Amino acid sequence: QKEVEQDPGPLSVPEGAIVSLNCTYSNSAFQYFMWYRQYSRKGPELLMYTYSSGNKEDGRFTAQVDKSSKYISLFIRDSQPSDSATYLCAALNTGFQKLVFGTGTRLLVSP
Amino acid sequence: ETGVTQSPTHLIKTRGQQVTLRCSSQSGHNTVSWYQQALGQGPQFIFQYYREEENGRGNFPPRFSGLQFPNYSSELNVNALELDDSALYLCASSLGQASGANVLTFGAGSRLTVL
């Protein structure tokens, strides 16, 4: 079993839709949770990170972590064609050096 | 402020050859991590360098090795290349060792094809 599981998609939505991207994880020691966006032929770009459980909002993006169910979510409101990319969730143990990534979900937002 | 730069962007090698990939960290960052991203997969941690020493390693064989230089730039070396080594190799820099607050900044990657 992978430590971080993510549906690879693709997920296709019309412009303006609310997008929900999700991951599950198995390692209870994970404390930090990140969402990265990766455009084709580019490196991952950090969108948001959260510590432990809770919500964090930044513009159209909301990250949510539920440690009791080991569930990580990213919501995108009013999705735009420019949001079309692969979204990677990642988790990190405090004191360990490696980010553990999910497979990535490919999102396609059509005009 | 410059970001993370990697070279070369693309390269093709044959099985058994050796390859060196290079990374210049973001200005002010002293820690470099390397990740391998196979097609359709998320990045996998190879190792991290902090103060010119390896500081954590993922599940990769010894033929994957690295260096960090006094200016914090880094190299990834892979010996005896195998077909499965074909991937995007990502370098990420951070200030200090990785934690939630010490955010990793990724480069665009070096795409290696092994024939």
PDB file of C-alpha atoms in Angstrom:
ATOM      1  CA  GLN A   1       0.000   0.000   0.000  1.00  0.00           C
ATOM      2  CA  LYS A   2       1.318   3.434  -0.943  1.00  0.00           C
ATOM      3  CA  GLU A   3       1.655   5.898   1.921  1.00  0.00           C
ATOM      4  CA  VAL A   4      -0.294   8.544  -0.038  1.00  0.00           C
ATOM      5  CA  GLU A   5      -3.032   7.495  -2.464  1.00  0.00           C
ATOM      6  CA  GLN A   6      -4.525   9.758  -5.116  1.00  0.00           C
ATOM      7  CA  ASP A   7      -6.867   9.138  -8.027  1.00  0.00           C
ATOM      8  CA  PRO A   8      -4.920   9.888 -11.222  1.00  0.00           C
ATOM      9  CA  GLY A   9      -7.980  11.131 -13.123  1.00  0.00           C
ATOM     10  CA  PRO A  10      -8.258  12.807 -15.538  1.00  0.00           C
ATOM     11  CA  LEU A  11     -10.962  14.967 -14.030  1.00  0.00           C
ATOM     12  CA  SER A  12     -12.780  17.088 -16.619  1.00  0.00           C
ATOM     13  CA  VAL A  13     -14.978  20.028 -15.552  1.00  0.00           C
ATOM     14  CA  PRO A  14     -16.501  23.084 -17.258  1.00  0.00           C
ATOM     15  CA  GLU A  15     -15.174  26.554 -16.509  1.00  0.00           C
ATOM     16  CA  GLY A  16     -16.671  27.972 -13.323  1.00  0.00           C
ATOM     17  CA  ALA A  17     -17.210  24.593 -11.654  1.00  0.00           C
ATOM     18  CA  ILE A  18     -16.132  23.791  -8.103  1.00  0.00           C
ATOM     19  CA  VAL A  19     -13.382  21.179  -8.175  1.00  0.00           C
ATOM     20  CA  SER A  20     -12.702  18.724  -5.377  1.00  0.00           C
ATOM     21  CA  LEU A  21      -9.389  16.872  -5.347  1.00  0.00           C
ATOM     22  CA  ASN A  22      -8.717  14.248  -2.703  1.00  0.00           C
ATOM     23  CA  CYS A  23      -6.013  12.061  -1.221  1.00  0.00           C
ATOM     24  CA  THR A  24      -5.825   9.510   1.543  1.00  0.00           C
ATOM     25  CA  TYR A  25      -2.746   8.577   3.544  1.00  0.00           C
ATOM     26  CA  SER A  26      -1.774   5.728   5.806  1.00  0.00           C
ATOM     27  CA  ASN A  27       1.068   7.059   7.974  1.00  0.00           C
ATOM     28  CA  SER A  28      -0.242   8.592  11.206  1.00  0.00           C
ATOM     29  CA  ALA A  29       3.104  10.339  11.740  1.00  0.00           C
ATOM     30  CA  PHE A  30       2.500  12.768   8.875  1.00  0.00           C
ATOM     31  CA  GLN A  31       2.106  16.290  10.254  1.00  0.00           C
ATOM     32  CA  TYR A  32       2.415  18.589   7.239  1.00  0.00           C
ATOM     33  CA  PHE A  33       0.293  18.327   4.127  1.00  0.00           C
ATOM     34  CA  MET A  34       0.900  20.115   0.854  1.00  0.00           C
ATOM     35  CA  TRP A  35      -0.722  20.607  -2.509  1.00  0.00           C
ATOM     36  CA  TYR A  36       1.478  21.188  -5.532  1.00  0.00           C
ATOM     37  CA  ARG A  37       0.405  22.154  -9.044  1.00  0.00           C
ATOM     38  CA  GLN A  38       2.440  20.880 -11.975  1.00  0.00           C
ATOM     39  CA  TYR A  39       2.008  22.170 -15.499  1.00  0.00           C
ATOM     40  CA  SER A  40       3.233  20.117 -18.416  1.00  0.00           C
ATOM     41  CA  ARG A  41       7.026  20.192 -18.748  1.00  0.00           C
ATOM     42  CA  LYS A  42       7.399  22.149 -15.496  1.00  0.00           C
ATOM     43  CA  GLY A  43       8.385  21.340 -11.937  1.00  0.00           C
ATOM     44  CA  PRO A  44       5.803  21.196  -9.131  1.00  0.00           C
ATOM     45  CA  GLU A  45       4.783  24.557  -7.678  1.00  0.00           C
ATOM     46  CA  LEU A  46       3.568  24.787  -4.086  1.00  0.00           C
ATOM     47  CA  LEU A  47      -0.055  25.933  -3.836  1.00  0.00           C
ATOM     48  CA  MET A  48      -0.778  25.488  -0.153  1.00  0.00           C
ATOM     49  CA  TYR A  49       0.375  23.693   2.940  1.00  0.00           C
ATOM     50  CA  THR A  50      -1.362  22.940   6.228  1.00  0.00           C
ATOM     51  CA  TYR A  51      -0.156  21.673   9.566  1.00  0.00           C
ATOM     52  CA  SER A  52      -2.169  18.906  11.237  1.00  0.00           C
ATOM     53  CA  SER A  53      -5.968  19.024  10.861  1.00  0.00           C
ATOM     54  CA  GLY A  54      -7.998  21.985   9.723  1.00  0.00           C
ATOM     55  CA  ASN A  55      -8.782  24.251   6.803  1.00  0.00           C
ATOM     56  CA  LYS A  56      -6.719  26.846   5.018  1.00  0.00           C
ATOM     57  CA  GLU A  57      -8.013  29.238   2.383  1.00  0.00           C
ATOM     58  CA  ASP A  58      -6.102  31.238  -0.219  1.00  0.00           C
ATOM     59  CA  GLY A  59      -8.185  33.003  -2.831  1.00  0.00           C
ATOM     60  CA  ARG A  60     -10.069  30.408  -4.857  1.00  0.00           C
ATOM     61  CA  PHE A  61      -8.247  27.518  -3.183  1.00  0.00           C
ATOM     62  CA  THR A  62      -9.141  25.782   0.088  1.00  0.00           C
ATOM     63  CA  ALA A  63      -7.073  22.970   1.593  1.00  0.00           C
ATOM     64  CA  GLN A  64      -8.619  20.674   4.163  1.00  0.00           C
ATOM     65  CA  VAL A  65      -7.040  17.981   6.328  1.00  0.00           C
ATOM     66  CA  ASP A  66      -8.929  15.482   8.470  1.00  0.00           C
ATOM     67  CA  LYS A  67      -6.374  13.489  10.445  1.00  0.00           C
ATOM     68  CA  SER A  68      -9.029  11.296  12.052  1.00  0.00           C
ATOM     69  CA  SER A  69      -9.929   9.844   8.663  1.00  0.00           C
ATOM     70  CA  LYS A  70      -6.489  10.441   7.072  1.00  0.00           C
ATOM     71  CA  TYR A  71      -8.102  12.454   4.284  1.00  0.00           C
ATOM     72  CA  ILE A  72      -6.667  15.455   2.421  1.00  0.00           C
ATOM     73  CA  SER A  73      -8.727  17.675   0.119  1.00  0.00           C
ATOM     74  CA  LEU A  74      -8.206  20.649  -2.169  1.00  0.00           C
ATOM     75  CA  PHE A  75     -11.171  22.664  -3.376  1.00  0.00           C
ATOM     76  CA  ILE A  76     -10.971  25.068  -6.292  1.00  0.00           C
ATOM     77  CA  ARG A  77     -13.805  27.539  -6.682  1.00  0.00           C
ATOM     78  CA  ASP A  78     -14.719  29.193  -9.988  1.00  0.00           C
ATOM     79  CA  SER A  79     -12.296  26.975 -11.885  1.00  0.00           C
ATOM     80  CA  GLN A  80     -10.525  28.494 -14.887  1.00  0.00           C
ATOM     81  CA  PRO A  81      -8.932  26.912 -17.983  1.00  0.00           C
ATOM     82  CA  SER A  82      -5.587  28.087 -16.589  1.00  0.00           C
ATOM     83  CA  ASP A  83      -6.154  25.728 -13.644  1.00  0.00           C
ATOM     84  CA  SER A  84      -5.716  22.784 -16.030  1.00  0.00           C
ATOM     85  CA  ALA A  85      -2.686  20.958 -14.645  1.00  0.00           C
ATOM     86  CA  THR A  86      -1.712  17.977 -12.539  1.00  0.00           C
ATOM     87  CA  TYR A  87      -2.339  18.434  -8.821  1.00  0.00           C
ATOM     88  CA  LEU A  88      -0.086  16.539  -6.433  1.00  0.00           C
ATOM     89  CA  CYS A  89      -0.799  16.042  -2.766  1.00  0.00           C
ATOM     90  CA  ALA A  90       2.165  15.438  -0.461  1.00  0.00           C
ATOM     91  CA  ALA A  91       2.798  14.719   3.201  1.00  0.00           C
ATOM     92  CA  LEU A  92       5.772  15.092   5.511  1.00  0.00           C
ATOM     93  CA  ASN A  93       6.882  13.758   8.876  1.00  0.00           C
ATOM     94  CA  THR A  94       8.353  16.264  11.266  1.00  0.00           C
ATOM     95  CA  GLY A  95      12.040  15.446  11.552  1.00  0.00           C
ATOM     96  CA  PHE A  96      12.151  13.438   8.328  1.00  0.00           C
ATOM     97  CA  GLN A  97      13.489  14.886   5.153  1.00  0.00           C
ATOM     98  CA  LYS A  98      11.303  13.500   2.430  1.00  0.00           C
ATOM     99  CA  LEU A  99       8.015  14.598   0.993  1.00  0.00           C
ATOM    100  CA  VAL A 100       5.787  11.629   0.139  1.00  0.00           C
ATOM    101  CA  PHE A 101       3.710  12.400  -2.941  1.00  0.00           C
ATOM    102  CA  GLY A 102       0.535  10.987  -4.344  1.00  0.00           C
ATOM    103  CA  THR A 103       0.337   9.966  -7.983  1.00  0.00           C
ATOM    104  CA  GLY A 104      -1.179  13.304  -9.000  1.00  0.00           C
ATOM    105  CA  THR A 105      -4.618  14.062 -10.444  1.00  0.00           C
ATOM    106  CA  ARG A 106      -4.810  15.545 -13.913  1.00  0.00           C
ATOM    107  CA  LEU A 107      -7.429  18.309 -14.058  1.00  0.00           C
ATOM    108  CA  LEU A 108      -8.881  19.620 -17.310  1.00  0.00           C
ATOM    109  CA  VAL A 109     -11.048  22.769 -17.178  1.00  0.00           C
ATOM    110  CA  SER A 110     -12.823  23.419 -20.455  1.00  0.00           C
ATOM    111  CA  PRO A 111     -13.953  26.917 -21.536  1.00  0.00           C
TER     112      PRO A 111
ATOM    113  CA  GLU B   1      15.748  36.392  -6.757  1.00  0.00           C
ATOM    114  CA  THR B   2      16.530  33.443  -9.025  1.00  0.00           C
ATOM    115  CA  GLY B   3      14.682  30.154  -8.750  1.00  0.00           C
ATOM    116  CA  VAL B   4      16.029  26.626  -8.992  1.00  0.00           C
ATOM    117  CA  THR B   5      17.749  25.919 -12.289  1.00  0.00           C
ATOM    118  CA  GLN B   6      18.579  22.470 -13.636  1.00  0.00           C
ATOM    119  CA  SER B   7      20.677  21.264 -16.531  1.00  0.00           C
ATOM    120  CA  PRO B   8      20.458  19.676 -18.954  1.00  0.00           C
ATOM    121  CA  THR B   9      16.723  19.899 -19.639  1.00  0.00           C
ATOM    122  CA  HIS B  10      16.673  16.776 -21.794  1.00  0.00           C
ATOM    123  CA  LEU B  11      19.132  14.002 -22.454  1.00  0.00           C
ATOM    124  CA  ILE B  12      19.226  10.548 -23.983  1.00  0.00           C
ATOM    125  CA  LYS B  13      21.536   7.799 -22.785  1.00  0.00           C
ATOM    126  CA  THR B  14      21.899   4.078 -23.414  1.00  0.00           C
ATOM    127  CA  ARG B  15      21.803   1.274 -20.873  1.00  0.00           C
ATOM    128  CA  GLY B  16      24.981   0.941 -18.853  1.00  0.00           C
ATOM    129  CA  GLN B  17      26.076   4.531 -19.347  1.00  0.00           C
ATOM    130  CA  GLN B  18      26.523   7.098 -16.601  1.00  0.00           C
ATOM    131  CA  VAL B  19      24.827  10.475 -16.275  1.00  0.00           C
ATOM    132  CA  THR B  20      25.380  13.648 -14.245  1.00  0.00           C
ATOM    133  CA  LEU B  21      22.566  16.120 -13.648  1.00  0.00           C
ATOM    134  CA  ARG B  22      23.157  19.559 -12.186  1.00  0.00           C
ATOM    135  CA  CYS B  23      21.168  21.892 -10.000  1.00  0.00           C
ATOM    136  CA  SER B  24      21.608  25.462  -8.798  1.00  0.00           C
ATOM    137  CA  SER B  25      19.553  26.164  -5.721  1.00  0.00           C
ATOM    138  CA  GLN B  26      17.412  29.222  -5.161  1.00  0.00           C
ATOM    139  CA  SER B  27      19.281  32.202  -3.760  1.00  0.00           C
ATOM    140  CA  GLY B  28      19.527  31.934   0.031  1.00  0.00           C
ATOM    141  CA  HIS B  29      18.672  28.217   0.135  1.00  0.00           C
ATOM    142  CA  ASN B  30      21.237  25.833   1.644  1.00  0.00           C
ATOM    143  CA  THR B  31      19.501  22.458   1.276  1.00  0.00           C
ATOM    144  CA  VAL B  32      18.972  20.480  -1.915  1.00  0.00           C
ATOM    145  CA  SER B  33      16.728  17.464  -2.428  1.00  0.00           C
ATOM    146  CA  TRP B  34      16.461  15.256  -5.494  1.00  0.00           C
ATOM    147  CA  TYR B  35      13.310  13.470  -6.655  1.00  0.00           C
ATOM    148  CA  GLN B  36      12.595  11.046  -9.483  1.00  0.00           C
ATOM    149  CA  GLN B  37       9.256  11.369 -11.276  1.00  0.00           C
ATOM    150  CA  ALA B  38       8.357   8.532 -13.617  1.00  0.00           C
ATOM    151  CA  LEU B  39       5.723   9.180 -16.276  1.00  0.00           C
ATOM    152  CA  GLY B  40       2.256   9.352 -14.723  1.00  0.00           C
ATOM    153  CA  GLN B  41       3.611   9.093 -11.173  1.00  0.00           C
ATOM    154  CA  GLY B  42       4.308  11.457  -8.320  1.00  0.00           C
ATOM    155  CA  PRO B  43       7.881  12.419  -7.451  1.00  0.00           C
ATOM    156  CA  GLN B  44       9.844   9.955  -5.308  1.00  0.00           C
ATOM    157  CA  PHE B  45      12.509  11.112  -2.878  1.00  0.00           C
ATOM    158  CA  ILE B  46      16.059  10.098  -3.808  1.00  0.00           C
ATOM    159  CA  PHE B  47      18.135  11.978  -1.226  1.00  0.00           C
ATOM    160  CA  GLN B  48      18.795  15.326   0.386  1.00  0.00           C
ATOM    161  CA  TYR B  49      22.021  17.276   0.907  1.00  0.00           C
ATOM    162  CA  TYR B  50      22.571  19.729   3.735  1.00  0.00           C
ATOM    163  CA  ARG B  51      25.899  21.375   4.436  1.00  0.00           C
ATOM    164  CA  GLU B  52      27.516  19.256   1.724  1.00  0.00           C
ATOM    165  CA  GLU B  53      26.532  15.960   3.363  1.00  0.00           C
ATOM    166  CA  GLU B  54      23.824  13.456   2.494  1.00  0.00           C
ATOM    167  CA  ASN B  55      21.025  13.956   4.992  1.00  0.00           C
ATOM    168  CA  GLY B  56      18.390  11.357   4.302  1.00  0.00           C
ATOM    169  CA  ARG B  57      17.972   8.865   1.469  1.00  0.00           C
ATOM    170  CA  GLY B  58      14.996   7.193  -0.147  1.00  0.00           C
ATOM    171  CA  ASN B  59      14.713   3.677  -1.501  1.00  0.00           C
ATOM    172  CA  PHE B  60      17.256   4.033  -4.317  1.00  0.00           C
ATOM    173  CA  PRO B  61      20.334   1.845  -4.944  1.00  0.00           C
ATOM    174  CA  PRO B  62      23.903   3.083  -4.364  1.00  0.00           C
ATOM    175  CA  ARG B  63      24.407   3.707  -8.092  1.00  0.00           C
ATOM    176  CA  PHE B  64      22.431   6.889  -7.412  1.00  0.00           C
ATOM    177  CA  SER B  65      24.843   9.292  -5.759  1.00  0.00           C
ATOM    178  CA  GLY B  66      25.149  13.010  -5.270  1.00  0.00           C
ATOM    179  CA  LEU B  67      27.254  15.937  -4.254  1.00  0.00           C
ATOM    180  CA  GLN B  68      26.617  19.356  -2.818  1.00  0.00           C
ATOM    181  CA  PHE B  69      29.143  22.124  -3.315  1.00  0.00           C
ATOM    182  CA  PRO B  70      30.072  25.038  -1.021  1.00  0.00           C
ATOM    183  CA  ASN B  71      27.844  27.353  -3.075  1.00  0.00           C
ATOM    184  CA  TYR B  72      24.954  24.918  -2.332  1.00  0.00           C
ATOM    185  CA  SER B  73      24.643  23.757  -5.942  1.00  0.00           C
ATOM    186  CA  SER B  74      24.334  20.016  -6.390  1.00  0.00           C
ATOM    187  CA  GLU B  75      24.871  17.114  -8.746  1.00  0.00           C
ATOM    188  CA  LEU B  76      23.018  13.839  -9.123  1.00  0.00           C
ATOM    189  CA  ASN B  77      25.028  10.988 -10.616  1.00  0.00           C
ATOM    190  CA  VAL B  78      23.537   7.749 -11.845  1.00  0.00           C
ATOM    191  CA  ASN B  79      25.817   4.877 -12.855  1.00  0.00           C
ATOM    192  CA  ALA B  80      25.019   1.770 -14.880  1.00  0.00           C
ATOM    193  CA  LEU B  81      21.828   3.238 -16.292  1.00  0.00           C
ATOM    194  CA  GLU B  82      18.798   0.972 -16.620  1.00  0.00           C
ATOM    195  CA  LEU B  83      15.695   1.423 -18.771  1.00  0.00           C
ATOM    196  CA  ASP B  84      13.609   2.080 -15.639  1.00  0.00           C
ATOM    197  CA  ASP B  85      15.790   5.096 -14.840  1.00  0.00           C
ATOM    198  CA  SER B  86      13.962   6.975 -17.605  1.00  0.00           C
ATOM    199  CA  ALA B  87      12.163   9.751 -15.738  1.00  0.00           C
ATOM    200  CA  LEU B  88      12.017  13.437 -14.908  1.00  0.00           C
ATOM    201  CA  TYR B  89      14.623  14.223 -12.255  1.00  0.00           C
ATOM    202  CA  LEU B  90      13.613  17.118 -10.061  1.00  0.00           C
ATOM    203  CA  CYS B  91      15.831  19.183  -7.836  1.00  0.00           C
ATOM    204  CA  ALA B  92      14.285  21.136  -4.972  1.00  0.00           C
ATOM    205  CA  SER B  93      15.936  23.617  -2.654  1.00  0.00           C
ATOM    206  CA  SER B  94      14.936  24.887   0.769  1.00  0.00           C
ATOM    207  CA  LEU B  95      16.293  26.964   3.605  1.00  0.00           C
ATOM    208  CA  GLY B  96      17.267  24.451   6.240  1.00  0.00           C
ATOM    209  CA  GLN B  97      16.065  20.919   6.477  1.00  0.00           C
ATOM    210  CA  ALA B  98      12.648  20.056   5.104  1.00  0.00           C
ATOM    211  CA  SER B  99       9.681  20.820   7.282  1.00  0.00           C
ATOM    212  CA  GLY B 100       6.313  22.318   6.673  1.00  0.00           C
ATOM    213  CA  ALA B 101       7.639  25.819   7.131  1.00  0.00           C
ATOM    214  CA  ASN B 102      10.758  25.198   5.068  1.00  0.00           C
ATOM    215  CA  VAL B 103       9.033  25.030   1.747  1.00  0.00           C
ATOM    216  CA  LEU B 104      10.641  23.183  -1.126  1.00  0.00           C
ATOM    217  CA  THR B 105      11.088  25.120  -4.362  1.00  0.00           C
ATOM    218  CA  PHE B 106      11.354  22.822  -7.367  1.00  0.00           C
ATOM    219  CA  GLY B 107      13.212  23.291 -10.615  1.00  0.00           C
ATOM    220  CA  ALA B 108      11.715  22.384 -13.997  1.00  0.00           C
ATOM    221  CA  GLY B 109      13.592  19.084 -14.039  1.00  0.00           C
ATOM    222  CA  SER B 110      15.921  17.135 -16.290  1.00  0.00           C
ATOM    223  CA  ARG B 111      14.174  14.577 -18.479  1.00  0.00           C
ATOM    224  CA  LEU B 112      16.313  11.472 -18.904  1.00  0.00           C
ATOM    225  CA  THR B 113      15.544   8.842 -21.517  1.00  0.00           C
ATOM    226  CA  VAL B 114      17.454   5.563 -21.351  1.00  0.00           C
ATOM    227  CA  LEU B 115      17.430   3.455 -24.525  1.00  0.00           C
TER     228      LEU B 115
END
